mmCIF file of C-alpha atoms and ligand atoms in Angstrom:
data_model
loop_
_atom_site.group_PDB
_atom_site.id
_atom_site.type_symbol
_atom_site.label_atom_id
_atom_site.label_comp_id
_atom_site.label_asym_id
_atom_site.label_seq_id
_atom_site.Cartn_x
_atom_site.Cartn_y
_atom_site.Cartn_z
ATOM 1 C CA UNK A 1015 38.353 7.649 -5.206
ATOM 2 C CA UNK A 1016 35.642 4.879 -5.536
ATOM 3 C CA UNK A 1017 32.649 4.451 -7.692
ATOM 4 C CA UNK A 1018 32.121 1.004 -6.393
ATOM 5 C CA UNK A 1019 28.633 1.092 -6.213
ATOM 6 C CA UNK A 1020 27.837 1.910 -9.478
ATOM 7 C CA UNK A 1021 30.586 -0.693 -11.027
ATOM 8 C CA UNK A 1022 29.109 -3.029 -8.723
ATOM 9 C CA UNK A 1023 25.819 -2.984 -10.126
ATOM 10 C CA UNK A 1024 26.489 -2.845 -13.941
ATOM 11 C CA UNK A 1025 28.793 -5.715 -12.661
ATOM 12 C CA UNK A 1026 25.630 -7.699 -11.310
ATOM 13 C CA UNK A 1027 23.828 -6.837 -14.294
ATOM 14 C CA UNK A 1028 25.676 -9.104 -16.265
ATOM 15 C CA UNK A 1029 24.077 -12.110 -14.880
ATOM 16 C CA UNK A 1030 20.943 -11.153 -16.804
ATOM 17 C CA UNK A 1031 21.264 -13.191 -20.149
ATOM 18 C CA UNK A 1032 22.497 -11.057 -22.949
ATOM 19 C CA UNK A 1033 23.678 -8.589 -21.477
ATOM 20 C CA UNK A 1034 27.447 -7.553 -22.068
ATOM 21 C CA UNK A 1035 29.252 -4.671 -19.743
ATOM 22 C CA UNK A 1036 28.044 -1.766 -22.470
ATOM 23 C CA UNK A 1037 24.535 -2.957 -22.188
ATOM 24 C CA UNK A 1038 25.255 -3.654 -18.254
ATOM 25 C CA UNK A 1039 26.400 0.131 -17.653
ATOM 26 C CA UNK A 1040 22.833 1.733 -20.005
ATOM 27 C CA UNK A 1041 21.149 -0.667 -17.726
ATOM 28 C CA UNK A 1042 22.807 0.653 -14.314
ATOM 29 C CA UNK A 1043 22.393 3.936 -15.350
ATOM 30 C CA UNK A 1044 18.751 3.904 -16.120
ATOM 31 C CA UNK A 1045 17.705 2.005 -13.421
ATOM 32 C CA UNK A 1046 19.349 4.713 -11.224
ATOM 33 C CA UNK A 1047 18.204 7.524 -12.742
ATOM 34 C CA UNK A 1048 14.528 7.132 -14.194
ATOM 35 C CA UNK A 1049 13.483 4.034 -12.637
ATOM 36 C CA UNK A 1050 14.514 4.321 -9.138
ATOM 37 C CA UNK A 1051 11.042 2.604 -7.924
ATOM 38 C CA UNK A 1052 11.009 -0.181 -10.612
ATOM 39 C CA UNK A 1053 14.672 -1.310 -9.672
ATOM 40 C CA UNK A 1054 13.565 -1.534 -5.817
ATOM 41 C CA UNK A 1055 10.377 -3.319 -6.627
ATOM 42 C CA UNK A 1056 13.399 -5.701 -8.770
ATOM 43 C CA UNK A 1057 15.582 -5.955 -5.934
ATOM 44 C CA UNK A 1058 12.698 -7.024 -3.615
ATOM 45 C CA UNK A 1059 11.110 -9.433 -6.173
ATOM 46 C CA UNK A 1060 14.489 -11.336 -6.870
ATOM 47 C CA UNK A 1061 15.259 -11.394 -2.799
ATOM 48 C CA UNK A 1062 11.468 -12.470 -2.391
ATOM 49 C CA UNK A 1063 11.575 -15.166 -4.860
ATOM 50 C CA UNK A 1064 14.979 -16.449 -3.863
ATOM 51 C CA UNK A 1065 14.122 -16.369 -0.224
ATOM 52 C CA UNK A 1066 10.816 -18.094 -0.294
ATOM 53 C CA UNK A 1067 10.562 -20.269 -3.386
ATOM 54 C CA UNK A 1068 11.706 -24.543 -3.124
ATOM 55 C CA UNK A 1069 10.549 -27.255 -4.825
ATOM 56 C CA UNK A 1070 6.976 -28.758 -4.431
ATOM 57 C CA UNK A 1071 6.919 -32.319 -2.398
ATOM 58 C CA UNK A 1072 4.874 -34.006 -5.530
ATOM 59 C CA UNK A 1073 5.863 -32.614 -8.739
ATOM 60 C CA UNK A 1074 9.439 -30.586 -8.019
ATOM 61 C CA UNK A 1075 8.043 -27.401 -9.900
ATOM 62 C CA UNK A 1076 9.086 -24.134 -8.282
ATOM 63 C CA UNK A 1077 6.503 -22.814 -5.119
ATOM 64 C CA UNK A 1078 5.991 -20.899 -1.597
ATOM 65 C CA UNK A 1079 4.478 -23.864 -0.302
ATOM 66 C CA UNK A 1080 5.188 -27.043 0.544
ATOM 67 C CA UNK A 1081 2.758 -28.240 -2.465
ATOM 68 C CA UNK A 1082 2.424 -26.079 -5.677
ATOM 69 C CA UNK A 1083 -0.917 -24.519 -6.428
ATOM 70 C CA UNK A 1084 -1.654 -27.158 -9.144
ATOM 71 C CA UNK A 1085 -0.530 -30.347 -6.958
ATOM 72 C CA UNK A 1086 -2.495 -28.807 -4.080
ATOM 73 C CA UNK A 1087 -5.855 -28.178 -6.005
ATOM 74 C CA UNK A 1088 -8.202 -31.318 -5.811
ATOM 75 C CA UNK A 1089 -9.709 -30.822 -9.488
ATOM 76 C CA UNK A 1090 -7.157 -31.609 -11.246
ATOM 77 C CA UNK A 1091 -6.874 -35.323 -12.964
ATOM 78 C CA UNK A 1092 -4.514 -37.477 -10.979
ATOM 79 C CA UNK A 1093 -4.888 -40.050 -13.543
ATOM 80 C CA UNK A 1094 -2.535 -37.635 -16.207
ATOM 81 C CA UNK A 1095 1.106 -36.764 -15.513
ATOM 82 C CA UNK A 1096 2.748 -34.694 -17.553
ATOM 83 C CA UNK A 1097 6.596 -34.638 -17.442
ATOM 84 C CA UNK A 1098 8.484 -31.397 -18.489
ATOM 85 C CA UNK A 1099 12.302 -30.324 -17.943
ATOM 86 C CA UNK A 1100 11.669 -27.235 -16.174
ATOM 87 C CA UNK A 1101 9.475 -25.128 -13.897
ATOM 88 C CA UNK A 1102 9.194 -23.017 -16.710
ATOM 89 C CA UNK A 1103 7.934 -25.548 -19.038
ATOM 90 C CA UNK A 1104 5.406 -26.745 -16.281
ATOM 91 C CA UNK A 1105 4.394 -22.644 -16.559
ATOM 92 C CA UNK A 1106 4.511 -22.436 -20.166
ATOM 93 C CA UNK A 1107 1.818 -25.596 -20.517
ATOM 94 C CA UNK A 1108 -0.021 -24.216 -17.378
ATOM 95 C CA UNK A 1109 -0.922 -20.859 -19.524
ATOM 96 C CA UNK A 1110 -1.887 -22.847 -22.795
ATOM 97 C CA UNK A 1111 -4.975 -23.704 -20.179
ATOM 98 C CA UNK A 1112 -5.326 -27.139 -22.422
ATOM 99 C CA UNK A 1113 -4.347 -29.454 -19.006
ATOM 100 C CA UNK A 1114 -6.162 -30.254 -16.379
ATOM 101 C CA UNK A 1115 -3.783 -33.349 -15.185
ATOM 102 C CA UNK A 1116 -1.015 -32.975 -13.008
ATOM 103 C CA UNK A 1117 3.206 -32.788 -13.213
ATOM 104 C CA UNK A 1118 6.975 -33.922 -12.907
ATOM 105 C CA UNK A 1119 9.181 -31.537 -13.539
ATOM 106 C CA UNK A 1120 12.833 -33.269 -14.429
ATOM 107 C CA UNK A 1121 15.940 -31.486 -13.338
ATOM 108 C CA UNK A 1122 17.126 -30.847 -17.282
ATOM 109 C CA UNK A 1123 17.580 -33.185 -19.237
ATOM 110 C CA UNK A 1124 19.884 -36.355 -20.185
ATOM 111 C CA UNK A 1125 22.994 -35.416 -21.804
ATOM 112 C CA UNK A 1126 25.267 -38.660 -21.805
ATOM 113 C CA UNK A 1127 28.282 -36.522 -23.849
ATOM 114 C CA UNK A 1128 28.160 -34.205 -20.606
ATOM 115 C CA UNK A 1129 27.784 -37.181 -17.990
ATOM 116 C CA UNK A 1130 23.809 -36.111 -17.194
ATOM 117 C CA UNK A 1131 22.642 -39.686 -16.502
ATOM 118 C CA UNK A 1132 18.793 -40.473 -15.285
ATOM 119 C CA UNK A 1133 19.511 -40.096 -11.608
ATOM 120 C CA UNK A 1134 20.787 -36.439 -12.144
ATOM 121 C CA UNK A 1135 17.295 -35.235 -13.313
ATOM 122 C CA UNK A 1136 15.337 -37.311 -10.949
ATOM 123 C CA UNK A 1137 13.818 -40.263 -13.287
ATOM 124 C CA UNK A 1138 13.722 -42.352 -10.356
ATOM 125 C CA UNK A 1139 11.573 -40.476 -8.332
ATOM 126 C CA UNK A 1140 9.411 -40.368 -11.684
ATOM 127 C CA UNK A 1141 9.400 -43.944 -12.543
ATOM 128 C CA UNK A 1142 8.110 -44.216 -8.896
ATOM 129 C CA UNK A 1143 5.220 -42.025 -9.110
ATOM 130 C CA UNK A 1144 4.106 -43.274 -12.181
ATOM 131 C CA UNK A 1145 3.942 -46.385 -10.639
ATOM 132 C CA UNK A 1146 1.924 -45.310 -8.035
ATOM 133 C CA UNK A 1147 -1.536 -47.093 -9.106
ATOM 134 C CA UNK A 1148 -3.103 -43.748 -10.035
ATOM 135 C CA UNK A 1149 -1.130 -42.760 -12.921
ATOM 136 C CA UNK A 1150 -2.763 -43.973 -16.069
ATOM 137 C CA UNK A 1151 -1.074 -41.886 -18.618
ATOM 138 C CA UNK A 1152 1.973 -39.831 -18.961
ATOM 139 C CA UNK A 1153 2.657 -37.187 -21.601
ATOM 140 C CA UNK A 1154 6.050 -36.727 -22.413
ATOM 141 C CA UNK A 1155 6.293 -32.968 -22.810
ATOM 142 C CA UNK A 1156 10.152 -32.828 -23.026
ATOM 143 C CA UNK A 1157 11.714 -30.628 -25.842
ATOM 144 C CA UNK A 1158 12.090 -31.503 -29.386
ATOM 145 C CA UNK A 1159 15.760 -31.261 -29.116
ATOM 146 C CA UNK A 1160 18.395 -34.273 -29.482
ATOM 147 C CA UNK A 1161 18.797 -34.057 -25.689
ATOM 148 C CA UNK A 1162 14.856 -33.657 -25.217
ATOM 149 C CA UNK A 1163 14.056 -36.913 -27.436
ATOM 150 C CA UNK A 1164 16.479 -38.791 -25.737
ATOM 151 C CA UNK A 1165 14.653 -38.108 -22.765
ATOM 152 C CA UNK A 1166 11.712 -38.721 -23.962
ATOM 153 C CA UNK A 1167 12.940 -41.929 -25.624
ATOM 154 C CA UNK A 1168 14.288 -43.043 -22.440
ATOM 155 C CA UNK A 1169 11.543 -42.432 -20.451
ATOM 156 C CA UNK A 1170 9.101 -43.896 -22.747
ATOM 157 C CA UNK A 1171 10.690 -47.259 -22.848
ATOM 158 C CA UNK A 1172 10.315 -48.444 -19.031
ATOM 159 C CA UNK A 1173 7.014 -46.521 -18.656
ATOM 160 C CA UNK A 1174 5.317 -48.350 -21.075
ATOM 161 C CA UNK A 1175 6.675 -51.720 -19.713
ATOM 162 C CA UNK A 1176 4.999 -51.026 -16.764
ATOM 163 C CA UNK A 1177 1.914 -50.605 -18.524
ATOM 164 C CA UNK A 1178 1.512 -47.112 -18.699
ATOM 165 C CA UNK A 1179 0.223 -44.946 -22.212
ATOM 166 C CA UNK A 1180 2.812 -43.059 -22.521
ATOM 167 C CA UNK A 1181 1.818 -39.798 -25.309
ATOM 168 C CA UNK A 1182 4.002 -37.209 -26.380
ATOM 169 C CA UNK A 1183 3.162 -33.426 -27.498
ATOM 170 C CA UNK A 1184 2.216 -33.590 -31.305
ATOM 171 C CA UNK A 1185 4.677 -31.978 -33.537
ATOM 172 C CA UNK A 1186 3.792 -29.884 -36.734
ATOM 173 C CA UNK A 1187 3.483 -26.509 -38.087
ATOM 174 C CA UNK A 1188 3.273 -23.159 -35.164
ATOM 175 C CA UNK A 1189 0.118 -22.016 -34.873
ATOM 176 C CA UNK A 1190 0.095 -18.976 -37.123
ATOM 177 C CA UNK A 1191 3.038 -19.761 -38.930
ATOM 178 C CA UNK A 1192 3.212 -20.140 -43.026
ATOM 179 C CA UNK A 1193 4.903 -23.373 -44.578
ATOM 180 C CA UNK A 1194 7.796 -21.890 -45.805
ATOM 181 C CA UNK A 1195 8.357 -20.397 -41.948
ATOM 182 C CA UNK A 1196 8.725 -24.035 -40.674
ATOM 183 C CA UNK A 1197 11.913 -26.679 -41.496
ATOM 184 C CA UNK A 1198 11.391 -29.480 -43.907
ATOM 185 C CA UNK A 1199 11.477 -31.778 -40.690
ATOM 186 C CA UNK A 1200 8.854 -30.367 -39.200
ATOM 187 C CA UNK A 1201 7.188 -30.334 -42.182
ATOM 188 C CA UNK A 1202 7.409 -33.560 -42.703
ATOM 189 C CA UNK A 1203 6.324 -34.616 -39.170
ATOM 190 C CA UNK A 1204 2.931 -32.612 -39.743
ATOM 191 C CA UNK A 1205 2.252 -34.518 -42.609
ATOM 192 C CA UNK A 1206 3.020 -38.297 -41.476
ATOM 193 C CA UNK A 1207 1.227 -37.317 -38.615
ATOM 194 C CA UNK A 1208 -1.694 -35.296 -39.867
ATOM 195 C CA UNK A 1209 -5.336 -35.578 -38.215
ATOM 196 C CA UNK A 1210 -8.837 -36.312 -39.680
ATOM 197 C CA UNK A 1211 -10.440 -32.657 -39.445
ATOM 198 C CA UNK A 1212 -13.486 -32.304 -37.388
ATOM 199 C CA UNK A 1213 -15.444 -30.274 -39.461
ATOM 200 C CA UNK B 1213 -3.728 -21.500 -5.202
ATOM 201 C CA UNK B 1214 -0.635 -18.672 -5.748
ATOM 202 C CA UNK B 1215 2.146 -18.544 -7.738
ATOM 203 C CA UNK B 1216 2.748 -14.664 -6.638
ATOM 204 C CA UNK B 1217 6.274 -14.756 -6.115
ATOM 205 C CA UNK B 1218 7.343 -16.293 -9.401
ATOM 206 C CA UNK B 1219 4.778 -13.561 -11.350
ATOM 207 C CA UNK B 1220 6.033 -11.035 -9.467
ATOM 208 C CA UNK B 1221 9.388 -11.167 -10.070
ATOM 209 C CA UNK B 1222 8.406 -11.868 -13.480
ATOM 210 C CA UNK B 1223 6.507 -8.812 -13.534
ATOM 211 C CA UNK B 1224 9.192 -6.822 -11.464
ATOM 212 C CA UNK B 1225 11.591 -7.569 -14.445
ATOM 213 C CA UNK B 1226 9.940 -5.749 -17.394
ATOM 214 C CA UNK B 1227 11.652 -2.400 -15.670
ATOM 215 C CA UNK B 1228 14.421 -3.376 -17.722
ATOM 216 C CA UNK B 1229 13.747 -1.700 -21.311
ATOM 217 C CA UNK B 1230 13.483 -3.316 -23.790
ATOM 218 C CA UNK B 1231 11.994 -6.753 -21.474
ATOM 219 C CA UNK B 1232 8.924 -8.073 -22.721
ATOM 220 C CA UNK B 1233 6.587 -10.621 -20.801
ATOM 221 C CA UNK B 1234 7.518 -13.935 -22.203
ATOM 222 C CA UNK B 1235 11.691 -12.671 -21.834
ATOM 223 C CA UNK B 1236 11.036 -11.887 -18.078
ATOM 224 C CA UNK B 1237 9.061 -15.203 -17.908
ATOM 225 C CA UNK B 1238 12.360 -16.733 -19.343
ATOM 226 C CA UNK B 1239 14.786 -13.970 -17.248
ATOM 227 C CA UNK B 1240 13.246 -14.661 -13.937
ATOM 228 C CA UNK B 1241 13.522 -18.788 -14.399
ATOM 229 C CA UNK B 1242 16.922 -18.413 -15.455
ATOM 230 C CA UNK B 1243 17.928 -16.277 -12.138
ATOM 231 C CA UNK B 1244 15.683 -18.929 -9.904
ATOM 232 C CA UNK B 1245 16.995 -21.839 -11.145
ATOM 233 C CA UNK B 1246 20.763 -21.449 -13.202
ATOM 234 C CA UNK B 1247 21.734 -18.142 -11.548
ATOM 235 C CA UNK B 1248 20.844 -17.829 -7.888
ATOM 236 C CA UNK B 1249 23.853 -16.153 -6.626
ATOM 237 C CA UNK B 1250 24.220 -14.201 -9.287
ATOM 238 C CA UNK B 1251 20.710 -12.998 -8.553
ATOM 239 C CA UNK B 1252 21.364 -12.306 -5.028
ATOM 240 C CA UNK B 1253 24.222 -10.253 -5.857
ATOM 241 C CA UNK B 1254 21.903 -8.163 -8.642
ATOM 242 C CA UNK B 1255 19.277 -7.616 -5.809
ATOM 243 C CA UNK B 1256 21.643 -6.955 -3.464
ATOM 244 C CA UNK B 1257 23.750 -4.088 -5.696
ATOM 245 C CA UNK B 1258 20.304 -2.374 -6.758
ATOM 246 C CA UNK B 1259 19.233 -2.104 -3.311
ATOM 247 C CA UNK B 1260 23.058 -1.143 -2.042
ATOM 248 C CA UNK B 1261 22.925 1.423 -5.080
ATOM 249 C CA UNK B 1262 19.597 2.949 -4.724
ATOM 250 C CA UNK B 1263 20.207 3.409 -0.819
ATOM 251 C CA UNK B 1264 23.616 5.237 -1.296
ATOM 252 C CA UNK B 1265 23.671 6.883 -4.335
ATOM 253 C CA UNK B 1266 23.112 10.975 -4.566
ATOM 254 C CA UNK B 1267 24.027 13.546 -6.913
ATOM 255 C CA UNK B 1268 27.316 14.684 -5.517
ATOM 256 C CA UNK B 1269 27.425 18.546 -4.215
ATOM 257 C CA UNK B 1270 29.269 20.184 -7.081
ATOM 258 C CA UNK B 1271 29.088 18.266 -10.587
ATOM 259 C CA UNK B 1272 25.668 16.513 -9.335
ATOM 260 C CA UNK B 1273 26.683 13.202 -11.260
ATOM 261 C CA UNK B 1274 25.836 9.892 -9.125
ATOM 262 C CA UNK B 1275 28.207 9.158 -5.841
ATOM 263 C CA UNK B 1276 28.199 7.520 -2.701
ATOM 264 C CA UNK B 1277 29.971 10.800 -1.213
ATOM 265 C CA UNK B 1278 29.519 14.272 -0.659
ATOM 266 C CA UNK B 1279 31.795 14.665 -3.591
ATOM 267 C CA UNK B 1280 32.577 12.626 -6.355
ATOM 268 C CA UNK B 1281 35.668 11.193 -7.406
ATOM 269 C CA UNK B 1282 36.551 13.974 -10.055
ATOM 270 C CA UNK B 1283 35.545 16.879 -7.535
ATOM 271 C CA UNK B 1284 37.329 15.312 -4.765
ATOM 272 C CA UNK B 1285 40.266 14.482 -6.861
ATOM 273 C CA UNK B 1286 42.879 17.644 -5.932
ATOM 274 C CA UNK B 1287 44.690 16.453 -9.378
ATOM 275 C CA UNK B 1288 42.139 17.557 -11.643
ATOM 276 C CA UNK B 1289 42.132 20.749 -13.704
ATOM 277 C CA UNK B 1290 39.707 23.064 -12.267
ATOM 278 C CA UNK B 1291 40.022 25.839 -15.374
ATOM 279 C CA UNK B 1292 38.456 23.201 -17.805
ATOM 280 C CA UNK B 1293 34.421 22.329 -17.205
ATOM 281 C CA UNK B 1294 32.778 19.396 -18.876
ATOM 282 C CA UNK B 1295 29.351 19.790 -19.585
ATOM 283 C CA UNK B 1296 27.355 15.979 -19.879
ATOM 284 C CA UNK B 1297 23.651 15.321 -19.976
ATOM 285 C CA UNK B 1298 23.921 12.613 -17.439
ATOM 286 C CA UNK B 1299 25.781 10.605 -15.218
ATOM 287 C CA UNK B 1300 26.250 7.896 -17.700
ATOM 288 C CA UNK B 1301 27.771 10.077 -20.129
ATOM 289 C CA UNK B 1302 30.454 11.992 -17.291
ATOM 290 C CA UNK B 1303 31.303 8.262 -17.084
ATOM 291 C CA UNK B 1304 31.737 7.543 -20.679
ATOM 292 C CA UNK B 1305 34.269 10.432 -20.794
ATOM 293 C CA UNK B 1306 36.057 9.310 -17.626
ATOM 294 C CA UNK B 1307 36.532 5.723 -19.481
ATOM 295 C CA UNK B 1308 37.794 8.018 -22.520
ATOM 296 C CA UNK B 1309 40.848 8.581 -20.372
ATOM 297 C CA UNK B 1310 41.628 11.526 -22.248
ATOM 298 C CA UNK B 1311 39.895 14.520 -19.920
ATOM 299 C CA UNK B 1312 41.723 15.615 -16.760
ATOM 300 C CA UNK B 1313 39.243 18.866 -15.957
ATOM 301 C CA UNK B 1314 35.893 19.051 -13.743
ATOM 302 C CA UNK B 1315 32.304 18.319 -15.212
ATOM 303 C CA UNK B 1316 28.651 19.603 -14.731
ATOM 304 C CA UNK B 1317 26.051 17.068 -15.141
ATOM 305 C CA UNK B 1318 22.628 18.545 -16.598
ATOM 306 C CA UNK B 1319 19.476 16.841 -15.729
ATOM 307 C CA UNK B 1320 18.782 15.950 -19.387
ATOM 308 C CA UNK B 1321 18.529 18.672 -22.206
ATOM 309 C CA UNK B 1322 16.033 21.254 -23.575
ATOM 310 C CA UNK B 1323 13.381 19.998 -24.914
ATOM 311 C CA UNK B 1324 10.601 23.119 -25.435
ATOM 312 C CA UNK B 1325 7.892 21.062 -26.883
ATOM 313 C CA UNK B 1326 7.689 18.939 -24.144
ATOM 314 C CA UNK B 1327 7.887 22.382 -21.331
ATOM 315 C CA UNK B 1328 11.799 21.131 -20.595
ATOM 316 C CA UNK B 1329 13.117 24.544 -20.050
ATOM 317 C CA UNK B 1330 16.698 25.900 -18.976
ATOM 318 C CA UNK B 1331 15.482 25.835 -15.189
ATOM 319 C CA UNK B 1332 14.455 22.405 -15.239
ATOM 320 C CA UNK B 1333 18.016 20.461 -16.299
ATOM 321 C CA UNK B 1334 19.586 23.102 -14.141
ATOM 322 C CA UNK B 1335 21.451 25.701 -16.470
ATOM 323 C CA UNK B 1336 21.453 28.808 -13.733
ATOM 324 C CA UNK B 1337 23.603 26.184 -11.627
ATOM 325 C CA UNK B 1338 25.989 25.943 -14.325
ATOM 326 C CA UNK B 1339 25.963 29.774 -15.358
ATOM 327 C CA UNK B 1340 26.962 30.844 -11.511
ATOM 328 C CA UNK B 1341 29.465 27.899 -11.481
ATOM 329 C CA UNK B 1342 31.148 28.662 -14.879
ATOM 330 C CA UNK B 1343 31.451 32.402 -13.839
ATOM 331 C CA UNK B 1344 33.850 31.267 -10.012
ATOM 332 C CA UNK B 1345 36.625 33.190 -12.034
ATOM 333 C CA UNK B 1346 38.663 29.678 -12.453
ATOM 334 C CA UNK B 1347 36.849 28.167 -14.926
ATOM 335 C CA UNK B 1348 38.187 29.176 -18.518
ATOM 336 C CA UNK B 1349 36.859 26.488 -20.599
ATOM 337 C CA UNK B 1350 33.689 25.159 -20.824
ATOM 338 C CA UNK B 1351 33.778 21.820 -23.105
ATOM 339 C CA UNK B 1352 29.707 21.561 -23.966
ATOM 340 C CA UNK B 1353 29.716 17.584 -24.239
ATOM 341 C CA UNK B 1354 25.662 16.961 -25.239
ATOM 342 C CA UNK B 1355 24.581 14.766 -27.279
ATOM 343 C CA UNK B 1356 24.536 15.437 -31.012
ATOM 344 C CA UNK B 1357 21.138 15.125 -31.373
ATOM 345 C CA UNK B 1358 18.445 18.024 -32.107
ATOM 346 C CA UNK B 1359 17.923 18.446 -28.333
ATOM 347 C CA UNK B 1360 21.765 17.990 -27.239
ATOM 348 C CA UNK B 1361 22.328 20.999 -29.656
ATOM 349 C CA UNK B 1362 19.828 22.780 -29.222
ATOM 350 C CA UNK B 1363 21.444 22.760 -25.682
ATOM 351 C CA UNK B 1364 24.936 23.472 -26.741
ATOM 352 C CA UNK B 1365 23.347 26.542 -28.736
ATOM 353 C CA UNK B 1366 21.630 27.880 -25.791
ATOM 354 C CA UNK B 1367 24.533 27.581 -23.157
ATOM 355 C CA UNK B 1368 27.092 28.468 -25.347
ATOM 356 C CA UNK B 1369 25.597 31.728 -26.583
ATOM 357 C CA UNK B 1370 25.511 32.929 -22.503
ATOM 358 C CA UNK B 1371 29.075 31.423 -21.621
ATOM 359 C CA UNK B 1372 30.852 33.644 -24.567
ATOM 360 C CA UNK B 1373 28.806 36.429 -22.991
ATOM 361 C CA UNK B 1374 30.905 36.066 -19.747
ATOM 362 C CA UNK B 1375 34.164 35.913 -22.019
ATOM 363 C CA UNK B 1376 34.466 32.117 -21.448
ATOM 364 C CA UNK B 1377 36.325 29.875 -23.646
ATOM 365 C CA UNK B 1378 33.480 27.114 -25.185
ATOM 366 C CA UNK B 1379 34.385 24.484 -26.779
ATOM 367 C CA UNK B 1380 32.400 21.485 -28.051
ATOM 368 C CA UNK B 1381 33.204 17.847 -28.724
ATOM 369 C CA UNK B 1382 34.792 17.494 -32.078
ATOM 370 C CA UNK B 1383 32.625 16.259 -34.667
ATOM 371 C CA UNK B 1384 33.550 12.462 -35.336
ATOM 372 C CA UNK B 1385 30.764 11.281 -33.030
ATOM 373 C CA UNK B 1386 27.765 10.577 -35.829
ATOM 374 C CA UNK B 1387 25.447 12.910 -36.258
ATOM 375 C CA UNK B 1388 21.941 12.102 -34.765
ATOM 376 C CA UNK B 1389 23.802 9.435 -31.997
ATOM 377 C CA UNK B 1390 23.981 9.339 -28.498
ATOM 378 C CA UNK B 1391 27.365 9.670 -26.682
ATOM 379 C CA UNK B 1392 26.402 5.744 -25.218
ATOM 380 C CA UNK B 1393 26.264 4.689 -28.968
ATOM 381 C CA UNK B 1394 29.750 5.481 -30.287
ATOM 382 C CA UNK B 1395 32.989 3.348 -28.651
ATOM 383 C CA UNK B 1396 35.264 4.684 -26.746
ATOM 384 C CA UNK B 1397 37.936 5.334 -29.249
ATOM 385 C CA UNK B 1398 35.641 7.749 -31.420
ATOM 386 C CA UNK B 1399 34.785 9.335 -28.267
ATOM 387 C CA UNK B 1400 38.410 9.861 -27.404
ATOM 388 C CA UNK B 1401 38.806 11.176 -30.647
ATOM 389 C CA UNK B 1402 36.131 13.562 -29.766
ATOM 390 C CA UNK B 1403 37.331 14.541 -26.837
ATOM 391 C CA UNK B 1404 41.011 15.413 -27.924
ATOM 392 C CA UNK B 1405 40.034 17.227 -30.837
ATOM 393 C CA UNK B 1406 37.116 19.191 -29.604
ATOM 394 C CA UNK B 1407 37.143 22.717 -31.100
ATOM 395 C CA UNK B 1408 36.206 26.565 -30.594
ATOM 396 C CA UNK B 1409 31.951 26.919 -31.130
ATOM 397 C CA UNK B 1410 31.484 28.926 -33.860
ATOM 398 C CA UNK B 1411 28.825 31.301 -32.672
HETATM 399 ZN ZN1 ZN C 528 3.585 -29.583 -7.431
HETATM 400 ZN ZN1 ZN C 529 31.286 15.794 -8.601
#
């Protein structure tokens, strides 16, 4: 009288984001029964990555090695740090192929109302490496959310006391987006800080 | 100079339908960094499922057993026989709570442009098995789609050759939907009101 397997997998499907126990059970059901080799390539990738993946020494992004591929590759600009919130972020800027610096990736980001204070996403250790003689400028590249600006705001303060040029990512319109797709905010922050074309 | 682990389980995720790249970029952070037991536990129960699960001897729906459940269940009503496109959907019905016979579980439906013939989603199997002299009443639970009829049609036109009672899920399930669409509740309704086919 047990199904238990099954149950138990539409039951571990609901970790995925999104996905409630009706979506869970389509999910179950189709991995089982036309995607048999796709789900064990899954179940290897997740035990893979969760086996073998830490935090890089230098920057705190997600890696195999003891140094991530972009900390461990001598071309990069050690005079450029850009801070992000998340491994994913570091990935994100990574693929615009725009930076050739290098990283700190914060644990989150500050959230006084929830009692996330600086030492709980590792400002510390950044206000340390910045300070390490090398560092010329830092690019806040934290998210352009109350949390995200607090961070940044925070940060920004005791980097430039110690000298630092401290940038942030420019805000405006998306790429390919129309006018009226944007907010009035963000309208209003491309136009107070529009650019001389170079045309 | 990798980051293979992180791409593949990025890549490892778009099995899921409906998963495009940048959501399994976002999926596979998520399960690395917010939900790493979870994860295990999803890796674990695909690789637990995939190893144990079979199409059981006599309905050939998805077990860990020889027999499933149902067939192993001495309780159930072996005069009434439940026919389902899949394993999800003999599941659906066993949710409905309102079905206390035996099922057959056809590999998917007829579908003659694309070559799927009777042989294929295993209709002789069914014709010997609804002709053991207990089964009386064959409920034909396809979908009620063009294929899912189409199906219904065929089977039913052989099974009231062999003096068989065939019934099929009352209407009340939408027209053009699949079984995993509808809740439970219209399915119920379904179920207990499923009438004589009119052919
Ligand atoms: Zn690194
Ligand atoms: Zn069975």
């Amino acid at each position: 009288m047990r199904q238990d397997r099954i149950q138990n997998l539409i039951d571990a499907l609901r970790v995925l984001p999104g996905v409630g126990p009706k979506s869970a059970q389509r999910l179950a059901f189709t991995l089982l029964q036309n995607e048999r080799e796709g789900a064990q390539q899954l179940a290897d990738a997740i035990d893979d990555a969760l086996t073998h993946l830490r935090h890089c020494e230098k920057c705190y992004t997600l890696t195999d090695q003891a140094l991530c591929q972009v900390c461990a590759n001598p071309k990069r600009n050690e005079a450029l740090l850009c801070v992000v919130q998340s491994p994913m972020d570091q990935l994100l800027i990574e693929q615009t192929m725009t930076y050739n610096g290098l990283y700190f990736v914060l644990m989150g980001k500050l959230n006084p109302l929830d009692g996330v204070g600086p030492q709980d996403i590792g400002m510390d250790a950044l206000l340390k490496r910045a300070a390490d003689g090398v560092v010329t400028e830092v690019i806040l590249a934290t998210h352009f959310t109350n949390e995200g600006e607090l961070t940044a705001h925070y940060l920004g303060e005791q980097l430039i006391q110690k000298g630092l040029r401290v940038t942030r990512l420019a805000k405006g319109v998306p790429v390919g987006s129309e006018l009226e797709q944007v907010d009035l905010g963000t309208l209003a922050q491309a136009m107070t800080g529009r650019r001389n074309t170079n045309m």
